[in-house]
PDB file of C-alpha atoms in Angstrom:
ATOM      1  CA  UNK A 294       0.000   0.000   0.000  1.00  0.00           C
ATOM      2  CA  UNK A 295       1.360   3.285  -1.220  1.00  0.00           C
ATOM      3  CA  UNK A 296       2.022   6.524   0.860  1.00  0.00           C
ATOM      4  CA  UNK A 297      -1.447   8.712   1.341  1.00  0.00           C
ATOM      5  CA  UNK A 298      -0.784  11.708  -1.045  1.00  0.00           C
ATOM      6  CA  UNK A 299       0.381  15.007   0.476  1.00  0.00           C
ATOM      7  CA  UNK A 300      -2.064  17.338   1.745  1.00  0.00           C
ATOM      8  CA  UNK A 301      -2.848  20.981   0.461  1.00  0.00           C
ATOM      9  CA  UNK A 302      -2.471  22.315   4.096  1.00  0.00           C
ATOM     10  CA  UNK A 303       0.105  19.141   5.587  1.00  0.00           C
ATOM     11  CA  UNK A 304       3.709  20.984   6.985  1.00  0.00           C
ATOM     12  CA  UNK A 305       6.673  19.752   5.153  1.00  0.00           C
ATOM     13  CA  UNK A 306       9.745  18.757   7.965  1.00  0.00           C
ATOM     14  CA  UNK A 307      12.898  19.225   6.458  1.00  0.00           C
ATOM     15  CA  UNK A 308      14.433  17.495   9.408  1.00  0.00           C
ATOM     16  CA  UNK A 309      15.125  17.583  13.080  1.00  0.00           C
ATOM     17  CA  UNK A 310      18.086  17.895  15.391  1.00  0.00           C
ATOM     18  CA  UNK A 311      18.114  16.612  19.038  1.00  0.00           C
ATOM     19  CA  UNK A 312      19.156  19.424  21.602  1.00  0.00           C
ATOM     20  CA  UNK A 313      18.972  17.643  24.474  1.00  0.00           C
ATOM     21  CA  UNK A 314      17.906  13.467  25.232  1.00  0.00           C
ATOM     22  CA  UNK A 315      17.354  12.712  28.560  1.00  0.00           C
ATOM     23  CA  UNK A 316      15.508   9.703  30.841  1.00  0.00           C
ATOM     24  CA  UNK A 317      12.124  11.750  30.265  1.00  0.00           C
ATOM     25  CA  UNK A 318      12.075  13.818  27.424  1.00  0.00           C
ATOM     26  CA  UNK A 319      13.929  14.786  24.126  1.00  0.00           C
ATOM     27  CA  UNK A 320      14.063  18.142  23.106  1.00  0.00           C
ATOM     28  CA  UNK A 321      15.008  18.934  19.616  1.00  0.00           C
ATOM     29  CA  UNK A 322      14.636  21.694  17.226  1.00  0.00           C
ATOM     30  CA  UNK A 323      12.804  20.505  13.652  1.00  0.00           C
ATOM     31  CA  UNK A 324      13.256  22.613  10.470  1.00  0.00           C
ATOM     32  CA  UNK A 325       9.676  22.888   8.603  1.00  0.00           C
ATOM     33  CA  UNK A 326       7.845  24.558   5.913  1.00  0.00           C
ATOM     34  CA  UNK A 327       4.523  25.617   5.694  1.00  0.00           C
ATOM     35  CA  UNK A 328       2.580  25.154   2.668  1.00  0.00           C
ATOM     36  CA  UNK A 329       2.759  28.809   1.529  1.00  0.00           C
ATOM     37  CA  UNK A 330       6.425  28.233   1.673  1.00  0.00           C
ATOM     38  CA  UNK A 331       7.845  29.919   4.864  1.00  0.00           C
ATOM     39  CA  UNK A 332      10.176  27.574   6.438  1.00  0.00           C
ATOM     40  CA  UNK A 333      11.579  28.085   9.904  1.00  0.00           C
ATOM     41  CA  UNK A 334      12.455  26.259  12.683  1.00  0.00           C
ATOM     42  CA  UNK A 335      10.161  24.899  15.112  1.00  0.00           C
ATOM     43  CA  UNK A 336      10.744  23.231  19.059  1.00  0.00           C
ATOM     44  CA  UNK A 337       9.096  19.764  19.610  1.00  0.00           C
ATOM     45  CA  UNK A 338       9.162  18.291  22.686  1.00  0.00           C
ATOM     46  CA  UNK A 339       9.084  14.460  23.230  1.00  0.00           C
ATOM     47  CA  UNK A 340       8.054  12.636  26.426  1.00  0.00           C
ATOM     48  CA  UNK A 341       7.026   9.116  27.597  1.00  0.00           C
ATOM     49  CA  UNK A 342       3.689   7.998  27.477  1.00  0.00           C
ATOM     50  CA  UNK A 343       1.520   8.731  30.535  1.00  0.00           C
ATOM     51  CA  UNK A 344      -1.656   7.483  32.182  1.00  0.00           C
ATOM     52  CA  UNK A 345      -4.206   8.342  35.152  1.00  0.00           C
ATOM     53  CA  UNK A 346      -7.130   7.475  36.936  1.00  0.00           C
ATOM     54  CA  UNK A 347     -10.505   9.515  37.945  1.00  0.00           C
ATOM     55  CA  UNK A 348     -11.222   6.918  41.169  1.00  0.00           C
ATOM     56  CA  UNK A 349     -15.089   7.298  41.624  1.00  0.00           C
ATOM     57  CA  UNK A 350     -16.466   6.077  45.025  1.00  0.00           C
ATOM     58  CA  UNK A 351     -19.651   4.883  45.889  1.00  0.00           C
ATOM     59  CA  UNK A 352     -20.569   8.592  47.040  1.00  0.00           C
ATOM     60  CA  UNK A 353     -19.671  10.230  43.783  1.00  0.00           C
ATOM     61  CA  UNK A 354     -16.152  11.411  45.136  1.00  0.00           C
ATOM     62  CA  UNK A 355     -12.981  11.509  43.000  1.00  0.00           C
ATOM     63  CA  UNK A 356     -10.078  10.865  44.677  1.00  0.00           C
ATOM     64  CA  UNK A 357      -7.348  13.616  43.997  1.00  0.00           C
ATOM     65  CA  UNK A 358      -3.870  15.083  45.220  1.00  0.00           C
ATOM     66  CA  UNK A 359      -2.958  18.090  46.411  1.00  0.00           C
ATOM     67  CA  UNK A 360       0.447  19.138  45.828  1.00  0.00           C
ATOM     68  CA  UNK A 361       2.417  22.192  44.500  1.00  0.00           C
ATOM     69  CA  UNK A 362       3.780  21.759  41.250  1.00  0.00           C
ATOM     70  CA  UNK A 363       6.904  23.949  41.314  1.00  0.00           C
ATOM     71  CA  UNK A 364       6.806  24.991  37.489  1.00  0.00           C
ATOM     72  CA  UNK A 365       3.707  27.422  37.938  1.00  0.00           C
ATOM     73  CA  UNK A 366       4.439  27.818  42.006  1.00  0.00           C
ATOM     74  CA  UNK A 367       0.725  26.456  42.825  1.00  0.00           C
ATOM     75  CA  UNK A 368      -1.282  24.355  44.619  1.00  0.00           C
ATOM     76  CA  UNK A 369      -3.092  22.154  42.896  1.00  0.00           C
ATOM     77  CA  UNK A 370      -5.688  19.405  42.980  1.00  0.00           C
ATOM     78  CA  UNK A 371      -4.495  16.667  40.490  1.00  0.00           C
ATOM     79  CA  UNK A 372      -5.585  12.907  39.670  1.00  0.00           C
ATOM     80  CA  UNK A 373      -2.974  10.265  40.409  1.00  0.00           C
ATOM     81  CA  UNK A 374      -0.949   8.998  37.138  1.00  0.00           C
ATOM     82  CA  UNK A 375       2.356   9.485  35.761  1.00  0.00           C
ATOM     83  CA  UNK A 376       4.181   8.545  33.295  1.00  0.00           C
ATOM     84  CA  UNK A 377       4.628   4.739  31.881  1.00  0.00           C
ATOM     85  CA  UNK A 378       7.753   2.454  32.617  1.00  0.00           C
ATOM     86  CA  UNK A 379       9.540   0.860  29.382  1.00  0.00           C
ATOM     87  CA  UNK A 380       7.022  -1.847  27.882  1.00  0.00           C
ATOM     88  CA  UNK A 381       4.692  -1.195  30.465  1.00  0.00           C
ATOM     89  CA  UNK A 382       0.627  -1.168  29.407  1.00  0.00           C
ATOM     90  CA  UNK A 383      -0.980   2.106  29.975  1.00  0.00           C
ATOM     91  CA  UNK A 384      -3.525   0.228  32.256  1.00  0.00           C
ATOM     92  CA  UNK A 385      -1.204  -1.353  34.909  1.00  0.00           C
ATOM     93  CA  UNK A 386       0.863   1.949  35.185  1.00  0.00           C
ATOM     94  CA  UNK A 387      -2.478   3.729  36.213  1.00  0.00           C
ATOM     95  CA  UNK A 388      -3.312   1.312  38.656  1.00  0.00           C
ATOM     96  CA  UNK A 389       0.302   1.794  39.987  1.00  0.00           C
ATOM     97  CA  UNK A 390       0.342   4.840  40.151  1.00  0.00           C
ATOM     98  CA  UNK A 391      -2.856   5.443  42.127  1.00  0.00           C
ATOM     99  CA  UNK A 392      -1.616   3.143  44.785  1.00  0.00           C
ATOM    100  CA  UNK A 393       1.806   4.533  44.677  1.00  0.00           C
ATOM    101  CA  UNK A 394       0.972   7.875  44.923  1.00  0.00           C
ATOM    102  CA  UNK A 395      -2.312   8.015  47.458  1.00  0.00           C
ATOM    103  CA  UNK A 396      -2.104   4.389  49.234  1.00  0.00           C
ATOM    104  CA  UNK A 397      -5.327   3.333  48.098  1.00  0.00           C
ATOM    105  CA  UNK A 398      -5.955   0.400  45.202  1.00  0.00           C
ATOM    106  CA  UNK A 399      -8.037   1.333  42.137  1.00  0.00           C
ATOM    107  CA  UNK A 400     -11.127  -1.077  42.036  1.00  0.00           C
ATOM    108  CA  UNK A 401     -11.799  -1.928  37.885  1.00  0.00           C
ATOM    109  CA  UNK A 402     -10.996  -0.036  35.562  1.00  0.00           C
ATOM    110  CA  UNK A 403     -12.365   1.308  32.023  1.00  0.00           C
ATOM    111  CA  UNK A 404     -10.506   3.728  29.493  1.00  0.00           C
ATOM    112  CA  UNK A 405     -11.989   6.993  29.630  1.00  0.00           C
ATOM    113  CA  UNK A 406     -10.111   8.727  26.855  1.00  0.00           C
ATOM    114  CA  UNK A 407      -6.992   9.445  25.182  1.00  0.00           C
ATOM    115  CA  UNK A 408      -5.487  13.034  24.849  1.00  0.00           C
ATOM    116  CA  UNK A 409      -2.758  14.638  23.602  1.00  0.00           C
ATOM    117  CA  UNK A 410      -2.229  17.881  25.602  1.00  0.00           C
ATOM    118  CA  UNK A 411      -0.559  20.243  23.902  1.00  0.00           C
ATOM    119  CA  UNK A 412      -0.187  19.056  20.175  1.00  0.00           C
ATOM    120  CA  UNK A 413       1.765  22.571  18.463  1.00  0.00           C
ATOM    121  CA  UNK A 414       4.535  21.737  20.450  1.00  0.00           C
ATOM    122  CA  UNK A 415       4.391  18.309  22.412  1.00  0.00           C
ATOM    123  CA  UNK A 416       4.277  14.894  21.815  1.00  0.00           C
ATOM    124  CA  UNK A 417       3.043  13.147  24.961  1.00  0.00           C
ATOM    125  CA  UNK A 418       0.033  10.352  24.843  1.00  0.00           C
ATOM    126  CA  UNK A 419      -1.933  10.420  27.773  1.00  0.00           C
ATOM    127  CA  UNK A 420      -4.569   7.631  28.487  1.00  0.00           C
ATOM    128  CA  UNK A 421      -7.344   8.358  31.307  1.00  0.00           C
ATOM    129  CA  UNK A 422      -9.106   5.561  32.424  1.00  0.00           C
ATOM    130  CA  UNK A 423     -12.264   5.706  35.241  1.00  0.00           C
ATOM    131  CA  UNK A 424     -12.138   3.348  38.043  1.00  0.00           C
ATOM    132  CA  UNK A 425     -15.191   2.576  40.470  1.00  0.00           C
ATOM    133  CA  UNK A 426     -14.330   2.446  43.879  1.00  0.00           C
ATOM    134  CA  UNK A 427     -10.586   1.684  45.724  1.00  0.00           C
ATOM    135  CA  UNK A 428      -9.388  -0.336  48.492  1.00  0.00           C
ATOM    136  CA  UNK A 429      -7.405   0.946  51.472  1.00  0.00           C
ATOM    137  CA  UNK A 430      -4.156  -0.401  50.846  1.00  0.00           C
ATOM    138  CA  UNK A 431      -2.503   0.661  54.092  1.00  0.00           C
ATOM    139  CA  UNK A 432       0.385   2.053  52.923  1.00  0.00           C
ATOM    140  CA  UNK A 433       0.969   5.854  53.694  1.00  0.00           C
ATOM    141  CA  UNK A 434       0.945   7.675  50.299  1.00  0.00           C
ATOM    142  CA  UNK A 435       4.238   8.860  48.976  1.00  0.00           C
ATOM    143  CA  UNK A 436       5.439  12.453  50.206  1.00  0.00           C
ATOM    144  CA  UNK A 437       7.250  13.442  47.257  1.00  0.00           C
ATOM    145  CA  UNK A 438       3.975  12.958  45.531  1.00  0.00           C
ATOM    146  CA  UNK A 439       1.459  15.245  47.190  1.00  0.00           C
ATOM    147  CA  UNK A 440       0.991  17.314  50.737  1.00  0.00           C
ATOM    148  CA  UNK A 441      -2.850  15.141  50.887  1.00  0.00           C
ATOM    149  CA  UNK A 442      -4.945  12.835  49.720  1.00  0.00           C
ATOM    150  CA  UNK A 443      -8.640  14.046  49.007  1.00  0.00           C
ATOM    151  CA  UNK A 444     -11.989  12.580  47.827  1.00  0.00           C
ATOM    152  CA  UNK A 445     -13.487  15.705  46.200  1.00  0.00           C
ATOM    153  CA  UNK A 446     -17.492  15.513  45.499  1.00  0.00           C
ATOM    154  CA  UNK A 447     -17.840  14.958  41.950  1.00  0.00           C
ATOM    155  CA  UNK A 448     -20.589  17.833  41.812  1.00  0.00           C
ATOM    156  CA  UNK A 449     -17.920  20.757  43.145  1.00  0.00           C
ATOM    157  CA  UNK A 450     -15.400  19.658  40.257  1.00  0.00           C
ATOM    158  CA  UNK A 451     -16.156  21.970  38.309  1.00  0.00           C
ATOM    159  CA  UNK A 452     -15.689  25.204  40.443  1.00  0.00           C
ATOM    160  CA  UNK A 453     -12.710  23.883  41.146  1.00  0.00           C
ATOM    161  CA  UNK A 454     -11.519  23.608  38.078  1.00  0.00           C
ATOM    162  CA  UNK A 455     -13.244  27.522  37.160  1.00  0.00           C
ATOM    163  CA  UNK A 456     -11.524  28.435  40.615  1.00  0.00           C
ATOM    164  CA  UNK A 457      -8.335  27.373  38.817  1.00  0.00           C
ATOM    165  CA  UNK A 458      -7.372  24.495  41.824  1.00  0.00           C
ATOM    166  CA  UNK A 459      -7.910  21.533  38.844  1.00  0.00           C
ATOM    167  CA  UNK A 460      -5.338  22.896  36.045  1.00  0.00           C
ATOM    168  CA  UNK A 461      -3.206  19.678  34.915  1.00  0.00           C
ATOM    169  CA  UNK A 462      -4.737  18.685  31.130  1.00  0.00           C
ATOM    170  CA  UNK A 463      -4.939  15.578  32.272  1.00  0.00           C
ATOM    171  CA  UNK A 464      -6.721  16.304  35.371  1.00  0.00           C
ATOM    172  CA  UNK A 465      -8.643  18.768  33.564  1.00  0.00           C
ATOM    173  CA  UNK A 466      -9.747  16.571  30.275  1.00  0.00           C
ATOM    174  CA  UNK A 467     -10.689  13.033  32.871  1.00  0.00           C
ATOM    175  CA  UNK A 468     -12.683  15.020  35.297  1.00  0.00           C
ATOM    176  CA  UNK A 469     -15.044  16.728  32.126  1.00  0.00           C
ATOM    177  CA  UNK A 470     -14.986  13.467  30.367  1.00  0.00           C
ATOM    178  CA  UNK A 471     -16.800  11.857  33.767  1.00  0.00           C
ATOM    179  CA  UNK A 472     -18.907  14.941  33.984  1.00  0.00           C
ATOM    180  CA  UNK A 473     -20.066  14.545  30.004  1.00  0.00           C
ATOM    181  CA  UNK A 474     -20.808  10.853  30.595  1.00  0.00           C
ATOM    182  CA  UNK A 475     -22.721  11.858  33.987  1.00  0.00           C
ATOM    183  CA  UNK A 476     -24.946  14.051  32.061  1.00  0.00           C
ATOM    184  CA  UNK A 477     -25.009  11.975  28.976  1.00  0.00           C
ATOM    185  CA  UNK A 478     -26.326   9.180  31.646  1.00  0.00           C
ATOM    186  CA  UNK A 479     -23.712   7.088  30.918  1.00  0.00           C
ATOM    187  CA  UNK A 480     -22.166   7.125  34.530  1.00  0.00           C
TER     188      UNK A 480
END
């Protein structure tokens, strides 16, 4: 099967040079041309593969992080996830990660969406997935990870989110993607 023809509006990349390759992401600089013919040079960021969980309880509660992410010096309410070990399938590193990072065990899971979250720039898939109720685990949730563990109601989501405490994409895109399927009456 041949190569779909090129597009009237489709960028041409002339190439791309790595600036900087690291554990977590690979920064390089690509050389492209737009269609009208400007060419310049554009930054594309590459990073691993990440997933997270919106943990529903039995009392419409999500449970959620609060933590400062020192990038935008905030606060922040955020859903447990991160990114996706070598080989690892998007579904087991959620569940990981929610027990990792809040000590509780996500009960079973469904995939919610997929998202890229900032396509002009980065390349980072990021898989959601919507788990109905967790277990106590006992373990005390890890410190580098978040200040406390919360179980926000589902129905004050969204002022948090307008009150700009819910900013993470991720966070952000799984938490309207519940509240869509609430409405829709598919929760």
């Amino acid at each position: 099967m041949g190569a779909e023809p090129r597009r009237a509006s489709e960028w041409t990349i002339h190439g791309e040079r790595i600036i900087d390759d690291s554990r977590r992401t690979v920064l390089s600089v690509a050389d492209v041309e737009l269609p009208d013919g400007v060419r310049f040079e554009q930054y594309v960021l590459r990073v691993p593969a990440a997933a997270m969980v919106v943990v529903l309880d039995d009392r419409d509660r999500v449970l959620m992080m609060w933590r400062h992410r020192f990038i935008i010096d905030r606060w922040v309410w955020e859903l447990p996830g991160g990114y996706l070990d070598p080989g690892e399938e998007p579904a087991a590193c959620a569940a990981r990660e929610v027990e990792e990072e809040t000590g509780w065990r996500p009960g079973p899971m469904t995939r919610l969406l997929a998202f890229q979250p900032m396509v002009g720039t980065i390349d980072q898939p990021n898989v959601v997935y919507l788990a109905r109720g967790a277990e106590r685990t006992g373990l005390a949730p890890d410190v580098n990870e978040a200040e406390r563990i919360g179980w926000i109601p589902l129905g004050e989501v969204q002022q948090h989110i307008l009150n700009g405490e819910i900013v993470g994409a991720g966070s952000v895109a799984g938490l309207l993607a519940v509240l869509l399927a609430r409405t829709a009456g598919q929760l």
